[in-house]
C-alpha cells in the first residue's frame, strides 16, 4: 500500500505540470522519481530484514516448538486413548510459520458424537493437568477450538532477537500456543491432509 501511495503521489505531482513545464523542470522530476525509488528501496530493505529475522528466530524456536507439540500429542493419546489420530495442519506443518504462529492440530476420533460436548470434556481434563487453557466453544458459526498456551520463558531462548519492532509481540515470543480442533468426520480429516499436501507440493516448486 505504501509503494502504491508513493507512486500515486509522484504522478499526482507530475500531473500538475504541462508538458512544457515538465521539459523545463527535469531536475524537479528527477528528484521526485529519485525520492520515490529511495522510499521503495527502504521498504524492500525493511521487508527483507523482517523476513531474515523471522527465519533466524524460527531456527532457534523450531526444536522447542516440536518438543511441546510431541508433548501435547503424548498427553492427548494418554487422555483420549491410542485410537485417536492427530493431524498437524496450518503454517507450522507447511513451513510457512513465523516465530509468532500458533501450532494447529486436529484430533480425529470416530467416537466424537458432539464436538461442543467433546470440547467441554477436553477442556476439563486438560485443566486437571494444570495447563493454561482457552476454550472457544460458544460460536456456532465456527468450529470449537481448545488452545493450550505454554510458557517457554524458562526454556533456552538464547540468541532470539527480541526486537523492539515486535512491541506487544515480544511477550508472545515467550509462548507457544497449540490450537486443537476435533472431529469424527473422515472427509474433513481427508481434506485437511490434502490441503497440507498441496501447499507443500506447491512450495517445492519455488525452492
Short mmCIF file of N, CA and C in Angstrom, two decimals, residues 42-112:
data_model
loop_
_atom_site.label_atom_id
_atom_site.label_comp_id
_atom_site.label_asym_id
_atom_site.label_seq_id
_atom_site.Cartn_x
_atom_site.Cartn_y
_atom_site.Cartn_z
N UNK A 42 13.88 1.43 0.62
CA UNK A 42 13.84 1.35 2.08
C UNK A 42 12.79 0.33 2.52
N UNK A 43 11.61 0.38 1.88
CA UNK A 43 10.55 -0.57 2.20
C UNK A 43 11.03 -1.99 1.91
N UNK A 44 11.68 -2.18 0.76
CA UNK A 44 12.20 -3.50 0.40
C UNK A 44 13.19 -4.01 1.44
N UNK A 45 14.06 -3.11 1.90
CA UNK A 45 15.06 -3.49 2.89
C UNK A 45 14.41 -3.88 4.21
N UNK A 46 13.36 -3.14 4.60
CA UNK A 46 12.66 -3.45 5.85
C UNK A 46 11.98 -4.81 5.77
N UNK A 47 11.33 -5.09 4.63
CA UNK A 47 10.67 -6.39 4.44
C UNK A 47 11.70 -7.50 4.50
N UNK A 48 12.84 -7.30 3.81
CA UNK A 48 13.89 -8.31 3.76
C UNK A 48 14.47 -8.55 5.14
N UNK A 49 14.70 -7.47 5.90
CA UNK A 49 15.26 -7.60 7.25
C UNK A 49 14.30 -8.34 8.18
N UNK A 50 13.00 -8.03 8.05
CA UNK A 50 11.99 -8.70 8.88
C UNK A 50 11.95 -10.19 8.56
N UNK A 51 11.99 -10.53 7.25
CA UNK A 51 11.96 -11.93 6.83
C UNK A 51 13.18 -12.69 7.35
N UNK A 52 14.36 -12.06 7.25
CA UNK A 52 15.59 -12.70 7.74
C UNK A 52 15.51 -12.93 9.25
N UNK A 53 14.93 -11.97 9.97
CA UNK A 53 14.80 -12.09 11.42
C UNK A 53 13.86 -13.23 11.79
N UNK A 54 12.76 -13.36 11.03
CA UNK A 54 11.80 -14.46 11.25
C UNK A 54 12.50 -15.80 11.04
N UNK A 55 13.26 -15.93 9.95
CA UNK A 55 13.98 -17.17 9.67
C UNK A 55 14.98 -17.50 10.78
N UNK A 56 15.68 -16.47 11.23
CA UNK A 56 16.69 -16.63 12.28
C UNK A 56 16.04 -17.14 13.58
N UNK A 57 14.96 -16.48 13.98
CA UNK A 57 14.26 -16.89 15.21
C UNK A 57 13.63 -18.26 15.06
N UNK A 58 13.12 -18.56 13.88
CA UNK A 58 12.48 -19.85 13.64
C UNK A 58 13.45 -21.01 13.88
N UNK A 59 14.70 -20.84 13.45
CA UNK A 59 15.69 -21.91 13.61
C UNK A 59 15.93 -22.22 15.08
N UNK A 60 15.90 -21.19 15.92
CA UNK A 60 16.10 -21.38 17.36
C UNK A 60 14.85 -22.00 17.99
N UNK A 61 13.68 -21.53 17.55
CA UNK A 61 12.43 -21.96 18.18
C UNK A 61 11.92 -23.32 17.68
N UNK A 62 12.33 -23.71 16.48
CA UNK A 62 11.77 -24.93 15.87
C UNK A 62 11.89 -26.16 16.77
N UNK A 63 13.09 -26.48 17.31
CA UNK A 63 13.17 -27.67 18.17
C UNK A 63 12.33 -27.54 19.44
N UNK A 64 12.20 -26.32 19.97
CA UNK A 64 11.38 -26.11 21.17
C UNK A 64 9.91 -26.33 20.83
N UNK A 65 9.47 -25.80 19.69
CA UNK A 65 8.08 -25.97 19.26
C UNK A 65 7.76 -27.45 19.04
N UNK A 66 8.70 -28.18 18.41
CA UNK A 66 8.50 -29.61 18.16
C UNK A 66 8.38 -30.39 19.46
N UNK A 67 9.22 -30.00 20.42
CA UNK A 67 9.20 -30.68 21.74
C UNK A 67 7.83 -30.53 22.40
N UNK A 68 7.26 -29.32 22.38
CA UNK A 68 5.96 -29.08 23.01
C UNK A 68 4.83 -29.72 22.20
N UNK A 69 4.99 -29.79 20.90
CA UNK A 69 3.98 -30.46 20.07
C UNK A 69 3.93 -31.94 20.40
N UNK A 70 5.10 -32.58 20.47
CA UNK A 70 5.16 -34.01 20.78
C UNK A 70 4.64 -34.27 22.19
N UNK A 71 4.97 -33.38 23.11
CA UNK A 71 4.47 -33.50 24.49
C UNK A 71 2.95 -33.46 24.52
N UNK A 72 2.37 -32.57 23.72
CA UNK A 72 0.90 -32.44 23.65
C UNK A 72 0.27 -33.68 23.03
N UNK A 73 0.89 -34.20 21.98
CA UNK A 73 0.37 -35.41 21.32
C UNK A 73 0.35 -36.58 22.31
N UNK A 74 1.44 -36.74 23.04
CA UNK A 74 1.52 -37.85 24.02
C UNK A 74 0.45 -37.69 25.08
N UNK A 75 0.24 -36.46 25.55
CA UNK A 75 -0.76 -36.21 26.58
C UNK A 75 -2.16 -36.52 26.07
N UNK A 76 -2.47 -36.09 24.85
CA UNK A 76 -3.80 -36.32 24.28
C UNK A 76 -4.07 -37.81 24.10
N UNK A 77 -3.06 -38.57 23.66
CA UNK A 77 -3.25 -40.01 23.49
C UNK A 77 -3.42 -40.71 24.84
N UNK A 78 -2.73 -40.19 25.85
CA UNK A 78 -2.87 -40.76 27.19
C UNK A 78 -4.28 -40.52 27.73
N UNK A 79 -4.82 -39.32 27.48
CA UNK A 79 -6.14 -38.95 27.99
C UNK A 79 -7.27 -39.59 27.18
N UNK A 80 -7.13 -39.54 25.85
CA UNK A 80 -8.24 -39.94 24.97
C UNK A 80 -8.11 -41.36 24.43
N UNK A 81 -6.93 -41.92 24.53
CA UNK A 81 -6.74 -43.29 24.05
C UNK A 81 -5.88 -43.33 22.81
N UNK A 82 -5.22 -44.46 22.56
CA UNK A 82 -4.29 -44.59 21.42
C UNK A 82 -4.99 -44.63 20.06
N UNK A 83 -6.32 -44.77 20.08
CA UNK A 83 -7.05 -44.89 18.81
C UNK A 83 -7.17 -43.55 18.06
N UNK A 84 -6.94 -42.44 18.76
CA UNK A 84 -7.14 -41.14 18.10
C UNK A 84 -6.02 -40.88 17.08
N UNK A 85 -6.36 -40.16 16.05
CA UNK A 85 -5.37 -39.73 15.06
C UNK A 85 -5.19 -38.22 15.22
N UNK A 86 -3.95 -37.77 15.24
CA UNK A 86 -3.67 -36.34 15.39
C UNK A 86 -2.98 -35.85 14.13
N UNK A 87 -3.61 -34.88 13.48
CA UNK A 87 -3.10 -34.34 12.21
C UNK A 87 -2.65 -32.90 12.42
N UNK A 88 -1.39 -32.63 12.10
CA UNK A 88 -0.90 -31.25 12.16
C UNK A 88 -1.21 -30.57 10.83
N UNK A 89 -1.71 -29.35 10.91
CA UNK A 89 -2.02 -28.62 9.67
C UNK A 89 -1.69 -27.14 9.89
N UNK A 90 -1.99 -26.31 8.91
CA UNK A 90 -1.70 -24.88 9.04
C UNK A 90 -0.24 -24.58 8.74
N UNK A 91 0.18 -23.35 9.04
CA UNK A 91 1.50 -22.88 8.64
C UNK A 91 2.64 -23.66 9.29
N UNK A 92 2.43 -24.18 10.49
CA UNK A 92 3.51 -24.91 11.17
C UNK A 92 3.82 -26.23 10.47
N UNK A 93 2.85 -26.76 9.74
CA UNK A 93 3.04 -28.05 9.06
C UNK A 93 3.58 -27.88 7.64
N UNK A 94 3.51 -26.66 7.11
CA UNK A 94 3.92 -26.44 5.72
C UNK A 94 5.24 -25.67 5.59
N UNK A 95 5.76 -25.18 6.73
CA UNK A 95 6.98 -24.40 6.67
C UNK A 95 6.76 -22.93 6.45
N UNK A 96 5.50 -22.47 6.54
CA UNK A 96 5.19 -21.06 6.32
C UNK A 96 4.98 -20.29 7.62
N UNK A 97 5.28 -20.93 8.74
CA UNK A 97 5.02 -20.27 10.02
C UNK A 97 6.06 -19.21 10.33
N UNK A 98 5.67 -18.24 11.15
CA UNK A 98 6.62 -17.30 11.72
C UNK A 98 6.84 -17.70 13.18
N UNK A 99 7.74 -16.99 13.85
CA UNK A 99 8.01 -17.33 15.24
C UNK A 99 6.83 -17.03 16.15
N UNK A 100 5.84 -16.29 15.63
CA UNK A 100 4.65 -15.95 16.42
C UNK A 100 3.44 -16.82 16.05
N UNK A 101 3.61 -17.73 15.11
CA UNK A 101 2.49 -18.55 14.66
C UNK A 101 2.08 -19.58 15.70
N UNK A 102 0.77 -19.84 15.77
CA UNK A 102 0.28 -20.95 16.59
C UNK A 102 0.55 -22.25 15.86
N UNK A 103 0.48 -23.35 16.61
CA UNK A 103 0.55 -24.69 16.02
C UNK A 103 -0.88 -25.23 15.98
N UNK A 104 -1.30 -25.70 14.81
CA UNK A 104 -2.67 -26.20 14.64
C UNK A 104 -2.67 -27.72 14.52
N UNK A 105 -3.49 -28.36 15.35
CA UNK A 105 -3.64 -29.81 15.22
C UNK A 105 -5.13 -30.17 15.24
N UNK A 106 -5.43 -31.28 14.59
CA UNK A 106 -6.81 -31.76 14.51
C UNK A 106 -6.86 -33.19 15.05
N UNK A 107 -7.77 -33.42 15.98
CA UNK A 107 -7.96 -34.76 16.53
C UNK A 107 -9.09 -35.44 15.75
N UNK A 108 -8.80 -36.64 15.28
CA UNK A 108 -9.86 -37.44 14.66
C UNK A 108 -10.15 -38.63 15.56
N UNK A 109 -11.42 -38.79 15.91
CA UNK A 109 -11.85 -39.95 16.69
C UNK A 109 -13.30 -40.23 16.32
N UNK A 110 -13.56 -41.42 15.85
CA UNK A 110 -14.92 -41.77 15.41
C UNK A 110 -15.91 -41.78 16.58
N UNK A 111 -15.40 -41.78 17.82
CA UNK A 111 -16.27 -41.77 19.00
C UNK A 111 -16.88 -40.39 19.27
N UNK A 112 -16.33 -39.34 18.66
CA UNK A 112 -16.84 -37.98 18.91
C UNK A 112 -18.21 -37.83 18.24
#
